[in-house]
Amino acid sequence: MGAGHKIKRVLHGGIAEEMGVEPGMSIIAVNGQEIQDVFDYQYLMEDLHVEILIREENGEETLIEVDRDPDEDFGVEFETSLMDDYRSCCNRCIFCFIDQMPKGMRETLYFKDDDSRLSFLQGNYVTLTNMKERDIDRIIRLRMEPINISVHTTNPALRRMMLGNRFAGDIMDKLKRLSDAGIEMNGQIVLCRGINDGAELDRTIRELGELRPAMRSLSVVPVGITRFRDHLPHLDTFDRESSAEVIDQIEGWQKRFREDGVNPEIPNFVQASDEWYLSAGREVPEEDRYDGYLQLENGVGMVRLLKNEVHSALKGFLDHESSLYKSLSLPEKDYLAELPERGRHVTTICGKLIEPVIWELAGQITEAFPGLSIRVFSVRNDFFGHTITVSGLITGRDLIGQLKELVGNEDPGKVLGEEILLPVNMLRAGEKVFLDDLTTEDVENAFYLPVGVIWSGGEELVRSVLGLSHREEGNRQIYESWEPDDQ
C-alpha cells in the first residue's frame, strides 16, 4: 500500500475520535482500495459499513471497522482539501493571462490550474488536455459534475494552435463521451479577434449546441490583454464596433436555440459576458435571458443582477413593513427623513469598464436618500495596462496614486468624504490585500480615512453607501482560484 493521506484534524464528537484516531495518523485504504484523492474517499465512505486501514506515525497499521448512520461523517480533516497534488496546465495558450503578468508577484498568481477535480469542487474551467481515458472514465463513474470546460474552439487544428498543445485537438471526442454519459458541462470560449471569432465562433457554438442538454451553457468572454506580452503572439483588442458584432452574433444563436426547444429549462444556451455589452455601450439583457445565471462567475449577468438587487434593496429599505426595513432597527418614523439630517459623503472605487453602471446606481440611491452624496472614482490600470478595465485587477498602488492626484493639496475628507468603499473582488480571498500585496490599511494610512469593503450583491452596495452594518464574506481574487493549503 502507498503512503496514504495524513490526518490533520480529528473532529470532536465524531466517529474517528471515538475510535481513537489521532492527528498525524494516515488513512491508507477503505474497503481494501487505495485512495487517490477526496473523490475516492467520499465515494468509498458512502457505505454504511466500511473497513478503514489506518497507519500510525510509528508505521504500525490497524484495520478498524465502522458502522455509521447515513448522515454521519467519519469526522477527520486532511492536510489538503483535495487529498492530492494539484494538476497544473501543460498548455501554452496564446491568450493565457498568467503569461502576461510581470515577475515578482506572489507565487499563487503564477500557478496554472488545469485540474478537473477543482472544476467540480470550485467551478474552475479546465481544458481537458491533460486527461487520459481513465480520467474520463473516473469522472463518469464518480459523477463528477457539473464540469466547467474551456473549449475556445472545436476546430481541432485551430485549438492545437491556440492552446499550444499538439494533443488539444480531440476536444469533441472527450465532450461527446461525457455527453453520452449524461455528465453535465458548462463551456467557455475566450474570444481572440481575428482568430476564433466570426465563422469559427459560429462553428464552435453550433457543435457545442449539438451536445445539449448535457452541455448546459456556454459563455463567450473577450481576451484580456496586458502590457506584459513580450515574446508572446500579437493579439488585438475588441473595440466598440467589433464588440457589438459579437453581441449580434451571439443573440442570433440565442434566438435559434430558443426556437428549437431542445432544452426549455436553459433556452438561450450561449451567453455574451457583460464586458461585451459595456464595451459596445449597450444595455445588458433582462434577467430571463440569463437562464438562471449559470455563468455568473464568468462575468455573465453580473451587471443585470447587481441592478436588480439594488432596485430590490431600495424598495425593501423604503417599505416599512418589509423584513429588510425592520432589520435596520430604525426609529418608528419615515426613514427618508432620517438620513438628510445626518448626511453622508462617500467615495466608491471601481474599474473603468463598470463606471457608467455604478454612476447610474449611485444616482438612483441618492435620489432615494437626498442626504447622501456618492462620488464614483474609476481607477485607470497603469500596472497591467489601459486595456485592462475590470475592477478585479486593480492594484493598491494604482488606487493610492490616482486618489492622491484627485485629492491634490486638499483635505482628503473634503474630497473623498467620510469613507472610501472598495468592491470585494479587488481583494484576495478572506483578506484585505490587493494583487500587489498592498492592503486596505495602506489606503487608510495614505488618506487618514476608513476603508470599507462592499461585499457582493446590490443590497450590500446600498448598505455600504448608507453606512449601515453589513455581513462580511470572502471572495476570491480573479485569476487566483488556486491557493496552496499550507500557505
PDB file of C-alpha atoms in Angstrom, residues 227-461:
ATOM      1  CA  ARG A 227       1.135  45.319 -21.458  1.00  0.00           C
ATOM      2  CA  PHE A 228       3.381  42.407 -20.491  1.00  0.00           C
ATOM      3  CA  ARG A 229       3.248  40.478 -23.786  1.00  0.00           C
ATOM      4  CA  ASP A 230       6.912  40.449 -24.764  1.00  0.00           C
ATOM      5  CA  HIS A 231       7.727  37.365 -26.876  1.00  0.00           C
ATOM      6  CA  LEU A 232       4.028  36.383 -26.966  1.00  0.00           C
ATOM      7  CA  PRO A 233       1.832  36.250 -30.115  1.00  0.00           C
ATOM      8  CA  HIS A 234       0.220  39.534 -31.130  1.00  0.00           C
ATOM      9  CA  LEU A 235      -3.429  39.873 -30.153  1.00  0.00           C
ATOM     10  CA  ASP A 236      -5.844  42.682 -30.986  1.00  0.00           C
ATOM     11  CA  THR A 237      -8.435  44.036 -28.572  1.00  0.00           C
ATOM     12  CA  PHE A 238     -12.120  44.287 -29.400  1.00  0.00           C
ATOM     13  CA  ASP A 239     -13.421  47.834 -29.874  1.00  0.00           C
ATOM     14  CA  ARG A 240     -16.941  49.230 -29.615  1.00  0.00           C
ATOM     15  CA  GLU A 241     -17.948  48.167 -33.145  1.00  0.00           C
ATOM     16  CA  SER A 242     -16.474  44.661 -33.019  1.00  0.00           C
ATOM     17  CA  SER A 243     -17.987  44.096 -29.557  1.00  0.00           C
ATOM     18  CA  ALA A 244     -21.414  44.956 -30.974  1.00  0.00           C
ATOM     19  CA  GLU A 245     -20.853  42.463 -33.811  1.00  0.00           C
ATOM     20  CA  VAL A 246     -20.101  39.688 -31.307  1.00  0.00           C
ATOM     21  CA  ILE A 247     -23.278  40.519 -29.368  1.00  0.00           C
ATOM     22  CA  ASP A 248     -25.387  40.375 -32.538  1.00  0.00           C
ATOM     23  CA  GLN A 249     -23.836  37.039 -33.479  1.00  0.00           C
ATOM     24  CA  ILE A 250     -24.487  35.508 -30.051  1.00  0.00           C
ATOM     25  CA  GLU A 251     -28.013  36.880 -29.777  1.00  0.00           C
ATOM     26  CA  GLY A 252     -28.744  35.397 -33.205  1.00  0.00           C
ATOM     27  CA  TRP A 253     -27.745  31.974 -31.886  1.00  0.00           C
ATOM     28  CA  GLN A 254     -29.819  32.507 -28.742  1.00  0.00           C
ATOM     29  CA  LYS A 255     -32.881  33.025 -30.915  1.00  0.00           C
ATOM     30  CA  ARG A 256     -32.205  29.761 -32.772  1.00  0.00           C
ATOM     31  CA  PHE A 257     -31.746  27.809 -29.559  1.00  0.00           C
ATOM     32  CA  ARG A 258     -34.926  29.217 -28.035  1.00  0.00           C
ATOM     33  CA  GLU A 259     -36.846  28.218 -31.146  1.00  0.00           C
ATOM     34  CA  ASP A 260     -35.520  24.650 -31.395  1.00  0.00           C
ATOM     35  CA  GLY A 261     -36.678  23.883 -27.815  1.00  0.00           C
ATOM     36  CA  VAL A 262     -34.008  21.238 -27.119  1.00  0.00           C
ATOM     37  CA  ASN A 263     -33.546  22.419 -23.539  1.00  0.00           C
ATOM     38  CA  PRO A 264     -36.514  24.562 -22.456  1.00  0.00           C
ATOM     39  CA  GLU A 265     -35.112  24.936 -18.929  1.00  0.00           C
ATOM     40  CA  ILE A 266     -31.997  26.684 -20.319  1.00  0.00           C
ATOM     41  CA  PRO A 267     -33.366  28.038 -23.605  1.00  0.00           C
ATOM     42  CA  ASN A 268     -30.686  30.577 -24.585  1.00  0.00           C
ATOM     43  CA  PHE A 269     -27.657  28.288 -24.017  1.00  0.00           C
ATOM     44  CA  VAL A 270     -24.921  30.677 -25.225  1.00  0.00           C
ATOM     45  CA  GLN A 271     -24.233  33.942 -23.380  1.00  0.00           C
ATOM     46  CA  ALA A 272     -22.117  37.021 -24.017  1.00  0.00           C
ATOM     47  CA  SER A 273     -20.260  38.218 -20.928  1.00  0.00           C
ATOM     48  CA  ASP A 274     -21.078  41.655 -19.555  1.00  0.00           C
ATOM     49  CA  GLU A 275     -17.843  43.112 -20.963  1.00  0.00           C
ATOM     50  CA  TRP A 276     -19.229  42.897 -24.495  1.00  0.00           C
ATOM     51  CA  TYR A 277     -22.294  44.988 -23.631  1.00  0.00           C
ATOM     52  CA  LEU A 278     -20.335  47.548 -21.620  1.00  0.00           C
ATOM     53  CA  SER A 279     -17.693  47.877 -24.353  1.00  0.00           C
ATOM     54  CA  ALA A 280     -20.378  48.256 -27.012  1.00  0.00           C
ATOM     55  CA  GLY A 281     -22.295  50.820 -24.938  1.00  0.00           C
ATOM     56  CA  ARG A 282     -25.406  48.647 -24.907  1.00  0.00           C
ATOM     57  CA  GLU A 283     -27.819  47.896 -22.089  1.00  0.00           C
ATOM     58  CA  VAL A 284     -27.403  44.392 -20.674  1.00  0.00           C
ATOM     59  CA  PRO A 285     -30.277  41.947 -21.304  1.00  0.00           C
ATOM     60  CA  GLU A 286     -33.148  41.421 -18.902  1.00  0.00           C
ATOM     61  CA  GLU A 287     -32.926  38.702 -16.266  1.00  0.00           C
ATOM     62  CA  ASP A 288     -34.837  35.990 -18.139  1.00  0.00           C
ATOM     63  CA  ARG A 289     -32.182  35.996 -20.869  1.00  0.00           C
ATOM     64  CA  TYR A 290     -29.547  34.689 -18.430  1.00  0.00           C
ATOM     65  CA  ASP A 291     -31.104  31.246 -17.849  1.00  0.00           C
ATOM     66  CA  GLY A 292     -30.730  31.420 -14.075  1.00  0.00           C
ATOM     67  CA  TYR A 293     -27.220  32.952 -14.108  1.00  0.00           C
ATOM     68  CA  LEU A 294     -25.369  29.681 -14.749  1.00  0.00           C
ATOM     69  CA  GLN A 295     -22.246  31.557 -15.854  1.00  0.00           C
ATOM     70  CA  LEU A 296     -22.284  34.316 -13.243  1.00  0.00           C
ATOM     71  CA  GLU A 297     -18.725  33.635 -12.023  1.00  0.00           C
ATOM     72  CA  ASN A 298     -17.578  34.021 -15.623  1.00  0.00           C
ATOM     73  CA  GLY A 299     -18.858  37.591 -15.739  1.00  0.00           C
ATOM     74  CA  VAL A 300     -22.174  36.759 -17.393  1.00  0.00           C
ATOM     75  CA  GLY A 301     -25.161  38.594 -15.912  1.00  0.00           C
ATOM     76  CA  MET A 302     -23.358  40.302 -13.029  1.00  0.00           C
ATOM     77  CA  VAL A 303     -24.461  43.774 -14.126  1.00  0.00           C
ATOM     78  CA  ARG A 304     -28.111  42.785 -14.548  1.00  0.00           C
ATOM     79  CA  LEU A 305     -28.127  41.010 -11.191  1.00  0.00           C
ATOM     80  CA  LEU A 306     -26.477  43.984  -9.492  1.00  0.00           C
ATOM     81  CA  LYS A 307     -29.025  46.405 -10.925  1.00  0.00           C
ATOM     82  CA  ASN A 308     -31.957  44.201  -9.923  1.00  0.00           C
ATOM     83  CA  GLU A 309     -30.584  43.706  -6.411  1.00  0.00           C
ATOM     84  CA  VAL A 310     -30.078  47.440  -5.895  1.00  0.00           C
ATOM     85  CA  HIS A 311     -33.635  48.121  -7.023  1.00  0.00           C
ATOM     86  CA  SER A 312     -34.968  45.385  -4.755  1.00  0.00           C
ATOM     87  CA  ALA A 313     -32.926  46.664  -1.806  1.00  0.00           C
ATOM     88  CA  LEU A 314     -34.125  50.227  -2.252  1.00  0.00           C
ATOM     89  CA  LYS A 315     -37.698  49.025  -2.356  1.00  0.00           C
ATOM     90  CA  GLY A 316     -37.083  47.000   0.790  1.00  0.00           C
ATOM     91  CA  PHE A 317     -35.473  49.878   2.643  1.00  0.00           C
ATOM     92  CA  LEU A 318     -38.393  52.156   1.910  1.00  0.00           C
ATOM     93  CA  ASP A 319     -41.154  49.629   2.667  1.00  0.00           C
ATOM     94  CA  HIS A 320     -41.723  49.916   6.413  1.00  0.00           C
ATOM     95  CA  GLU A 321     -43.490  46.558   6.528  1.00  0.00           C
ATOM     96  CA  SER A 322     -40.648  44.626   4.903  1.00  0.00           C
ATOM     97  CA  SER A 323     -38.289  42.440   6.909  1.00  0.00           C
ATOM     98  CA  LEU A 324     -35.347  44.347   5.449  1.00  0.00           C
ATOM     99  CA  TYR A 325     -36.640  47.668   6.777  1.00  0.00           C
ATOM    100  CA  LYS A 326     -37.392  46.174  10.202  1.00  0.00           C
ATOM    101  CA  SER A 327     -33.884  44.682  10.384  1.00  0.00           C
ATOM    102  CA  LEU A 328     -32.383  48.187  10.368  1.00  0.00           C
ATOM    103  CA  SER A 329     -33.585  48.928  13.943  1.00  0.00           C
ATOM    104  CA  LEU A 330     -34.559  52.465  12.968  1.00  0.00           C
ATOM    105  CA  PRO A 331     -36.912  54.789  14.873  1.00  0.00           C
ATOM    106  CA  GLU A 332     -40.572  54.456  14.030  1.00  0.00           C
ATOM    107  CA  LYS A 333     -40.623  57.310  11.558  1.00  0.00           C
ATOM    108  CA  ASP A 334     -40.058  57.903   7.873  1.00  0.00           C
ATOM    109  CA  TYR A 335     -36.559  56.595   7.078  1.00  0.00           C
ATOM    110  CA  LEU A 336     -36.161  59.143   4.297  1.00  0.00           C
ATOM    111  CA  ALA A 337     -36.399  61.869   6.906  1.00  0.00           C
ATOM    112  CA  GLU A 338     -33.570  60.369   8.954  1.00  0.00           C
ATOM    113  CA  LEU A 339     -30.695  60.420   6.501  1.00  0.00           C
ATOM    114  CA  PRO A 340     -30.727  64.080   5.360  1.00  0.00           C
ATOM    115  CA  GLU A 341     -30.407  65.218   8.977  1.00  0.00           C
ATOM    116  CA  ARG A 342     -27.117  63.397   9.404  1.00  0.00           C
ATOM    117  CA  GLY A 343     -25.921  63.419   5.788  1.00  0.00           C
ATOM    118  CA  ARG A 344     -23.164  61.220   4.409  1.00  0.00           C
ATOM    119  CA  HIS A 345     -20.488  61.633   1.739  1.00  0.00           C
ATOM    120  CA  VAL A 346     -18.530  58.607   0.464  1.00  0.00           C
ATOM    121  CA  THR A 347     -16.310  57.640  -2.463  1.00  0.00           C
ATOM    122  CA  THR A 348     -16.771  54.245  -4.092  1.00  0.00           C
ATOM    123  CA  ILE A 349     -13.998  52.753  -6.220  1.00  0.00           C
ATOM    124  CA  CYS A 350     -14.366  50.709  -9.427  1.00  0.00           C
ATOM    125  CA  GLY A 351     -12.698  49.834 -12.722  1.00  0.00           C
ATOM    126  CA  LYS A 352     -13.154  51.868 -15.884  1.00  0.00           C
ATOM    127  CA  LEU A 353     -15.481  49.388 -17.562  1.00  0.00           C
ATOM    128  CA  ILE A 354     -18.170  49.332 -14.885  1.00  0.00           C
ATOM    129  CA  GLU A 355     -18.009  53.068 -14.087  1.00  0.00           C
ATOM    130  CA  PRO A 356     -21.161  54.128 -16.040  1.00  0.00           C
ATOM    131  CA  VAL A 357     -23.190  51.427 -14.286  1.00  0.00           C
ATOM    132  CA  ILE A 358     -22.007  52.469 -10.822  1.00  0.00           C
ATOM    133  CA  TRP A 359     -22.789  56.119 -11.585  1.00  0.00           C
ATOM    134  CA  GLU A 360     -26.285  55.086 -12.701  1.00  0.00           C
ATOM    135  CA  LEU A 361     -26.889  53.138  -9.486  1.00  0.00           C
ATOM    136  CA  ALA A 362     -25.366  55.894  -7.349  1.00  0.00           C
ATOM    137  CA  GLY A 363     -27.835  58.337  -8.892  1.00  0.00           C
ATOM    138  CA  GLN A 364     -30.777  56.085  -8.052  1.00  0.00           C
ATOM    139  CA  ILE A 365     -29.613  55.626  -4.461  1.00  0.00           C
ATOM    140  CA  THR A 366     -29.041  59.341  -3.865  1.00  0.00           C
ATOM    141  CA  GLU A 367     -32.428  60.101  -5.383  1.00  0.00           C
ATOM    142  CA  ALA A 368     -33.995  57.846  -2.754  1.00  0.00           C
ATOM    143  CA  PHE A 369     -31.822  59.293   0.022  1.00  0.00           C
ATOM    144  CA  PRO A 370     -31.261  63.026  -0.624  1.00  0.00           C
ATOM    145  CA  GLY A 371     -28.881  63.403   2.327  1.00  0.00           C
ATOM    146  CA  LEU A 372     -26.396  61.052   0.677  1.00  0.00           C
ATOM    147  CA  SER A 373     -23.518  62.089  -1.622  1.00  0.00           C
ATOM    148  CA  ILE A 374     -21.644  59.404  -3.603  1.00  0.00           C
ATOM    149  CA  ARG A 375     -18.510  60.043  -5.621  1.00  0.00           C
ATOM    150  CA  VAL A 376     -17.684  57.274  -8.090  1.00  0.00           C
ATOM    151  CA  PHE A 377     -13.969  57.037  -8.829  1.00  0.00           C
ATOM    152  CA  SER A 378     -12.739  54.671 -11.541  1.00  0.00           C
ATOM    153  CA  VAL A 379      -9.100  53.609 -11.423  1.00  0.00           C
ATOM    154  CA  ARG A 380      -7.017  53.546 -14.582  1.00  0.00           C
ATOM    155  CA  ASN A 381      -4.986  50.327 -14.755  1.00  0.00           C
ATOM    156  CA  ASP A 382      -1.440  51.605 -15.118  1.00  0.00           C
ATOM    157  CA  PHE A 383       0.023  48.379 -13.741  1.00  0.00           C
ATOM    158  CA  PHE A 384      -1.373  45.861 -16.251  1.00  0.00           C
ATOM    159  CA  GLY A 385      -2.076  48.394 -18.988  1.00  0.00           C
ATOM    160  CA  HIS A 386      -5.036  50.510 -20.016  1.00  0.00           C
ATOM    161  CA  THR A 387      -6.654  47.681 -21.991  1.00  0.00           C
ATOM    162  CA  ILE A 388      -7.420  46.012 -18.638  1.00  0.00           C
ATOM    163  CA  THR A 389     -10.532  47.777 -17.361  1.00  0.00           C
ATOM    164  CA  VAL A 390     -12.143  45.392 -14.850  1.00  0.00           C
ATOM    165  CA  SER A 391     -12.312  46.167 -11.121  1.00  0.00           C
ATOM    166  CA  GLY A 392     -10.813  42.836 -10.055  1.00  0.00           C
ATOM    167  CA  LEU A 393      -7.373  43.622 -11.495  1.00  0.00           C
ATOM    168  CA  ILE A 394      -6.754  46.978  -9.848  1.00  0.00           C
ATOM    169  CA  THR A 395      -3.652  47.198  -7.684  1.00  0.00           C
ATOM    170  CA  GLY A 396      -3.354  49.093  -4.429  1.00  0.00           C
ATOM    171  CA  ARG A 397      -0.529  51.163  -5.891  1.00  0.00           C
ATOM    172  CA  ASP A 398      -2.675  52.418  -8.795  1.00  0.00           C
ATOM    173  CA  LEU A 399      -5.568  53.154  -6.448  1.00  0.00           C
ATOM    174  CA  ILE A 400      -3.500  55.173  -3.960  1.00  0.00           C
ATOM    175  CA  GLY A 401      -1.548  57.048  -6.628  1.00  0.00           C
ATOM    176  CA  GLN A 402      -4.609  58.171  -8.580  1.00  0.00           C
ATOM    177  CA  LEU A 403      -6.588  59.117  -5.483  1.00  0.00           C
ATOM    178  CA  LYS A 404      -3.647  61.297  -4.440  1.00  0.00           C
ATOM    179  CA  GLU A 405      -3.821  63.033  -7.841  1.00  0.00           C
ATOM    180  CA  LEU A 406      -7.529  63.650  -7.249  1.00  0.00           C
ATOM    181  CA  VAL A 407      -7.069  64.970  -3.714  1.00  0.00           C
ATOM    182  CA  GLY A 408      -4.039  67.147  -4.507  1.00  0.00           C
ATOM    183  CA  ASN A 409      -3.408  69.587  -1.670  1.00  0.00           C
ATOM    184  CA  GLU A 410      -6.977  69.422  -0.407  1.00  0.00           C
ATOM    185  CA  ASP A 411      -8.160  67.757   2.786  1.00  0.00           C
ATOM    186  CA  PRO A 412      -8.851  64.096   1.816  1.00  0.00           C
ATOM    187  CA  GLY A 413     -12.031  64.094   3.865  1.00  0.00           C
ATOM    188  CA  LYS A 414     -13.331  67.102   1.978  1.00  0.00           C
ATOM    189  CA  VAL A 415     -12.726  65.491  -1.424  1.00  0.00           C
ATOM    190  CA  LEU A 416     -13.409  61.819  -0.687  1.00  0.00           C
ATOM    191  CA  GLY A 417     -15.909  62.102   2.129  1.00  0.00           C
ATOM    192  CA  GLU A 418     -16.002  60.125   5.335  1.00  0.00           C
ATOM    193  CA  GLU A 419     -15.261  56.688   3.876  1.00  0.00           C
ATOM    194  CA  ILE A 420     -13.627  55.022   0.855  1.00  0.00           C
ATOM    195  CA  LEU A 421     -15.534  51.964  -0.374  1.00  0.00           C
ATOM    196  CA  LEU A 422     -13.956  49.112  -2.356  1.00  0.00           C
ATOM    197  CA  PRO A 423     -15.683  46.199  -4.121  1.00  0.00           C
ATOM    198  CA  VAL A 424     -14.669  42.852  -2.649  1.00  0.00           C
ATOM    199  CA  ASN A 425     -13.328  41.486  -5.948  1.00  0.00           C
ATOM    200  CA  MET A 426     -10.365  43.878  -5.687  1.00  0.00           C
ATOM    201  CA  LEU A 427      -9.100  41.901  -2.697  1.00  0.00           C
ATOM    202  CA  ARG A 428      -7.595  38.498  -2.004  1.00  0.00           C
ATOM    203  CA  ALA A 429      -9.933  35.822  -0.644  1.00  0.00           C
ATOM    204  CA  GLY A 430     -10.548  36.233   3.077  1.00  0.00           C
ATOM    205  CA  GLU A 431      -8.057  39.099   3.350  1.00  0.00           C
ATOM    206  CA  LYS A 432      -7.955  42.826   2.698  1.00  0.00           C
ATOM    207  CA  VAL A 433      -4.983  42.529   0.341  1.00  0.00           C
ATOM    208  CA  PHE A 434      -4.670  43.787  -3.243  1.00  0.00           C
ATOM    209  CA  LEU A 435      -2.933  41.969  -6.106  1.00  0.00           C
ATOM    210  CA  ASP A 436       0.323  43.807  -5.405  1.00  0.00           C
ATOM    211  CA  ASP A 437       0.179  42.890  -1.685  1.00  0.00           C
ATOM    212  CA  LEU A 438      -0.717  46.395  -0.525  1.00  0.00           C
ATOM    213  CA  THR A 439      -3.606  46.350   1.943  1.00  0.00           C
ATOM    214  CA  THR A 440      -6.676  48.379   2.767  1.00  0.00           C
ATOM    215  CA  GLU A 441      -4.734  49.599   5.791  1.00  0.00           C
ATOM    216  CA  ASP A 442      -2.206  51.148   3.387  1.00  0.00           C
ATOM    217  CA  VAL A 443      -5.068  53.060   1.768  1.00  0.00           C
ATOM    218  CA  GLU A 444      -6.341  54.194   5.171  1.00  0.00           C
ATOM    219  CA  ASN A 445      -2.886  55.411   6.165  1.00  0.00           C
ATOM    220  CA  ALA A 446      -2.478  57.318   2.896  1.00  0.00           C
ATOM    221  CA  PHE A 447      -5.668  59.354   3.349  1.00  0.00           C
ATOM    222  CA  TYR A 448      -6.460  59.093   7.086  1.00  0.00           C
ATOM    223  CA  LEU A 449      -9.896  57.768   6.163  1.00  0.00           C
ATOM    224  CA  PRO A 450     -11.590  54.441   6.910  1.00  0.00           C
ATOM    225  CA  VAL A 451     -11.839  51.962   4.046  1.00  0.00           C
ATOM    226  CA  GLY A 452     -14.939  49.795   3.784  1.00  0.00           C
ATOM    227  CA  VAL A 453     -15.471  46.706   1.651  1.00  0.00           C
ATOM    228  CA  ILE A 454     -18.617  46.329  -0.437  1.00  0.00           C
ATOM    229  CA  TRP A 455     -19.293  42.615  -0.177  1.00  0.00           C
ATOM    230  CA  SER A 456     -21.048  41.002  -3.099  1.00  0.00           C
ATOM    231  CA  GLY A 457     -24.572  41.951  -4.028  1.00  0.00           C
ATOM    232  CA  GLY A 458     -26.679  45.018  -4.664  1.00  0.00           C
ATOM    233  CA  GLU A 459     -28.070  45.072  -1.142  1.00  0.00           C
ATOM    234  CA  GLU A 460     -24.510  45.282   0.213  1.00  0.00           C
ATOM    235  CA  LEU A 461     -23.800  48.219  -2.098  1.00  0.00           C
TER     236      LEU A 461
END
